[in-house]
Amino acid sequence: MNYDMGFRFALEKQQWIREHITLLEQKHEKKSNINETDEIVTRFHKVKIARHTGHNIMSRKVENNITLFFPEAADLDSIKYQEIIKAFTTEVLRKEAKNYLPGRIQKLAEKNGFCYSKVFVKNLKSRWGSCSAQNNINLNLHLMRLPEHLSDFIILHELCHTLHKNHGSAFHALLEKLCGNEKILNKELKIYRTQL
Ligand SMILES: [Zn+2]
């Protein structure tokens, strides 16, 4: 639909949209605290939270395990510490993503005969990736928390957009040809969140 129609639709459904934004935010807040019981598994690392007797916050890396240490008394569920944990983990993911994703998309593009302009690695809030009209591709750094076949599925989805800008039947036929069963992969993807 065109922009005006879309705008009118959004205005009409304003109340519904607001209510659901609030619900989604509540859901997000409840689910998303990270503490000592969690282990964040990235493609190349495991990030863990622990306590130590010191008064500072420090991290230690032993092979693939990265541990972020907090003082005994720190209230890890507080906004302040949650922000520190998330910022730290995001930087681990960003570094991995910048090392891995540009090479991976190049490989998948060459193998399947796609051309894209530039690739950007970003902390996208609600999507795994996007492809612009100029065929610049944005990839979410949280792809590093997905198994490789799902990360490849997202990358191929965006590469298919270099040829088909919409999600029409030609788009799905191409993606299906490259990935196998799109429905199953989308279902698998549902258990992962696009942010921490
Ligand atoms: Zn798409």
Coordinates of C-alpha atoms and ligand atoms in Angstrom, one line a residue:
M1 CA 0.0 0.0 0.0
N2 CA 1.2 3.6 -0.5
Y3 CA 2.5 5.9 2.2
D4 CA -0.8 7.8 2.7
M5 CA -2.8 4.6 3.1
G6 CA -0.2 3.2 5.5
F7 CA -0.2 6.4 7.5
R8 CA -4.0 6.5 7.8
F9 CA -4.0 2.8 8.8
A10 CA -1.5 3.5 11.6
L11 CA -3.6 6.5 12.8
E12 CA -6.7 4.4 12.9
K13 CA -5.0 1.6 14.8
Q14 CA -3.1 4.0 17.1
Q15 CA -4.7 2.7 20.3
W16 CA -3.9 -0.9 19.4
I17 CA -0.4 -0.1 18.5
R18 CA 0.3 1.8 21.7
E19 CA -1.1 -1.0 23.8
H20 CA 1.0 -3.6 22.1
I21 CA 4.2 -1.5 22.3
T22 CA 3.6 -1.3 26.1
L23 CA 3.0 -5.1 26.3
L24 CA 6.1 -5.8 24.3
E25 CA 8.2 -3.6 26.4
Q26 CA 7.0 -5.3 29.6
K27 CA 7.7 -8.7 28.1
H28 CA 11.1 -7.5 27.1
E29 CA 12.0 -6.2 30.5
K30 CA 10.9 -9.3 32.3
K31 CA 12.8 -11.7 30.1
S32 CA 16.0 -9.9 29.5
N33 CA 17.9 -9.6 32.8
I34 CA 21.3 -11.4 32.6
N35 CA 22.9 -12.7 35.8
E36 CA 25.1 -15.5 37.2
T37 CA 22.7 -18.2 36.2
D38 CA 23.0 -17.3 32.5
E39 CA 25.6 -18.1 30.0
I40 CA 25.6 -16.2 26.7
V41 CA 26.7 -18.5 23.9
T42 CA 28.2 -16.7 20.9
R43 CA 29.6 -18.4 17.9
F44 CA 33.2 -18.2 19.2
H45 CA 32.8 -17.5 22.9
K46 CA 30.9 -18.2 26.1
V47 CA 30.2 -15.1 28.2
K48 CA 29.6 -15.8 31.9
I49 CA 28.9 -13.6 34.9
A50 CA 30.5 -14.2 38.3
R51 CA 31.4 -12.6 41.6
H52 CA 34.8 -11.8 43.1
T53 CA 36.1 -10.4 46.4
G54 CA 37.4 -7.2 44.7
H55 CA 35.5 -3.9 44.6
N56 CA 35.9 -3.4 40.8
I57 CA 34.3 -4.9 37.7
M58 CA 36.8 -6.9 35.7
S59 CA 36.8 -9.4 32.9
R60 CA 39.0 -12.4 32.3
K61 CA 39.4 -14.5 29.1
V62 CA 40.6 -18.1 29.2
E63 CA 40.5 -19.6 25.8
N64 CA 36.9 -19.2 24.6
N65 CA 35.4 -18.4 28.0
I66 CA 35.0 -14.8 28.9
T67 CA 33.9 -14.1 32.5
L68 CA 32.8 -10.7 33.7
F69 CA 33.4 -10.4 37.5
F70 CA 31.3 -8.2 39.8
P71 CA 31.8 -7.3 43.5
E72 CA 29.9 -9.6 46.0
A73 CA 27.4 -6.9 47.0
A74 CA 26.5 -5.7 43.5
D75 CA 22.8 -5.9 42.7
L76 CA 23.1 -7.4 39.2
D77 CA 19.4 -6.9 38.5
S78 CA 19.7 -3.1 38.8
I79 CA 19.6 -1.1 35.7
K80 CA 23.1 0.1 36.1
Y81 CA 24.7 -3.4 36.2
Q82 CA 22.4 -4.8 33.5
E83 CA 23.6 -2.0 31.2
I84 CA 27.2 -2.9 32.0
I85 CA 26.6 -6.6 31.3
K86 CA 24.7 -5.9 28.1
A87 CA 27.2 -3.3 26.8
F88 CA 30.1 -5.7 27.5
T89 CA 28.4 -8.7 25.8
T90 CA 27.4 -6.5 22.9
E91 CA 31.0 -5.5 22.3
V92 CA 32.1 -9.2 22.4
L93 CA 29.4 -9.9 19.8
R94 CA 30.3 -6.8 17.7
K95 CA 34.0 -7.8 17.5
E96 CA 33.1 -11.3 16.5
A97 CA 30.5 -10.0 14.0
K98 CA 32.9 -7.6 12.3
N99 CA 35.5 -10.4 12.0
Y100 CA 33.1 -12.9 10.7
L101 CA 30.1 -11.5 8.9
P102 CA 31.7 -9.5 6.0
G103 CA 33.7 -12.6 5.0
R104 CA 30.7 -14.9 5.3
I105 CA 28.4 -12.7 3.2
Q106 CA 31.1 -12.3 0.5
K107 CA 31.5 -16.1 0.4
L108 CA 27.8 -16.8 0.2
A109 CA 27.4 -14.1 -2.5
E110 CA 30.1 -15.4 -4.6
K111 CA 28.9 -19.0 -4.3
N112 CA 25.4 -18.1 -5.3
G113 CA 26.1 -15.3 -7.8
F114 CA 24.8 -12.3 -5.9
C115 CA 26.1 -8.7 -6.0
Y116 CA 25.7 -6.3 -3.1
S117 CA 27.2 -2.9 -2.5
K118 CA 28.4 -2.5 1.1
V119 CA 27.8 -4.5 4.2
F120 CA 27.4 -2.9 7.7
V121 CA 27.4 -4.7 11.0
K122 CA 25.0 -3.0 13.4
N123 CA 23.2 -3.5 16.7
L124 CA 19.7 -3.6 15.1
K125 CA 16.9 -3.7 17.7
S126 CA 14.2 -5.6 16.1
R127 CA 15.4 -7.3 12.9
W128 CA 18.2 -9.6 11.9
G129 CA 19.1 -7.8 8.7
S130 CA 18.0 -5.4 6.0
C131 CA 18.8 -4.6 2.4
S132 CA 18.5 -1.1 1.0
A133 CA 17.4 0.0 -2.5
Q134 CA 21.1 0.5 -3.2
N135 CA 21.8 -3.0 -2.2
N136 CA 23.7 -2.1 1.0
I137 CA 23.1 -4.8 3.5
N138 CA 22.9 -4.3 7.3
L139 CA 23.5 -7.3 9.4
N140 CA 22.6 -7.5 13.1
L141 CA 25.6 -8.3 15.3
H142 CA 23.3 -10.7 17.3
L143 CA 23.6 -13.1 14.3
M144 CA 26.6 -14.3 16.3
R145 CA 24.3 -15.9 18.8
L146 CA 22.6 -18.0 16.1
P147 CA 23.8 -21.4 14.8
E148 CA 25.6 -21.0 11.5
H149 CA 22.8 -22.4 9.4
L150 CA 20.4 -19.8 10.7
S151 CA 22.8 -17.0 10.4
D152 CA 23.4 -18.1 6.8
F153 CA 19.7 -18.2 6.2
I154 CA 19.4 -14.6 7.3
I155 CA 22.3 -13.5 5.1
L156 CA 20.8 -15.4 2.1
H157 CA 17.5 -13.7 2.8
E158 CA 19.1 -10.3 2.5
L159 CA 21.1 -11.4 -0.6
C160 CA 17.8 -12.4 -2.3
H161 CA 16.6 -8.9 -1.7
T162 CA 19.4 -7.6 -4.0
L163 CA 17.3 -9.2 -6.8
H164 CA 13.8 -9.0 -5.3
K165 CA 12.9 -6.0 -3.1
N166 CA 9.6 -7.4 -1.8
H167 CA 8.6 -10.7 -0.2
G168 CA 6.8 -11.9 -3.3
S169 CA 6.6 -15.4 -4.7
A170 CA 9.8 -14.9 -6.8
F171 CA 11.7 -13.9 -3.7
H172 CA 10.5 -16.9 -1.7
A173 CA 11.1 -19.3 -4.6
L174 CA 14.7 -18.2 -4.8
L175 CA 15.3 -18.3 -1.0
E176 CA 13.7 -21.7 -0.8
K177 CA 16.0 -23.0 -3.6
L178 CA 19.0 -21.8 -1.7
C179 CA 18.0 -22.7 1.9
G180 CA 15.7 -25.6 1.7
N181 CA 12.6 -25.3 3.8
E182 CA 12.1 -21.7 4.7
K183 CA 9.1 -22.4 7.0
I184 CA 11.2 -24.8 9.2
L185 CA 14.1 -22.3 9.4
N186 CA 11.8 -19.4 10.3
K187 CA 10.3 -21.6 13.0
E188 CA 13.7 -22.4 14.4
L189 CA 14.6 -18.7 14.3
K190 CA 11.6 -17.8 16.5
I191 CA 13.3 -19.0 19.7
Y192 CA 16.0 -16.4 19.3
R193 CA 15.6 -12.8 20.2
T194 CA 17.3 -10.0 18.1
Q195 CA 18.7 -8.4 21.2
L196 CA 20.0 -9.4 24.6
Ligands
ZN1 ZN 13.1 -9.5 3.8

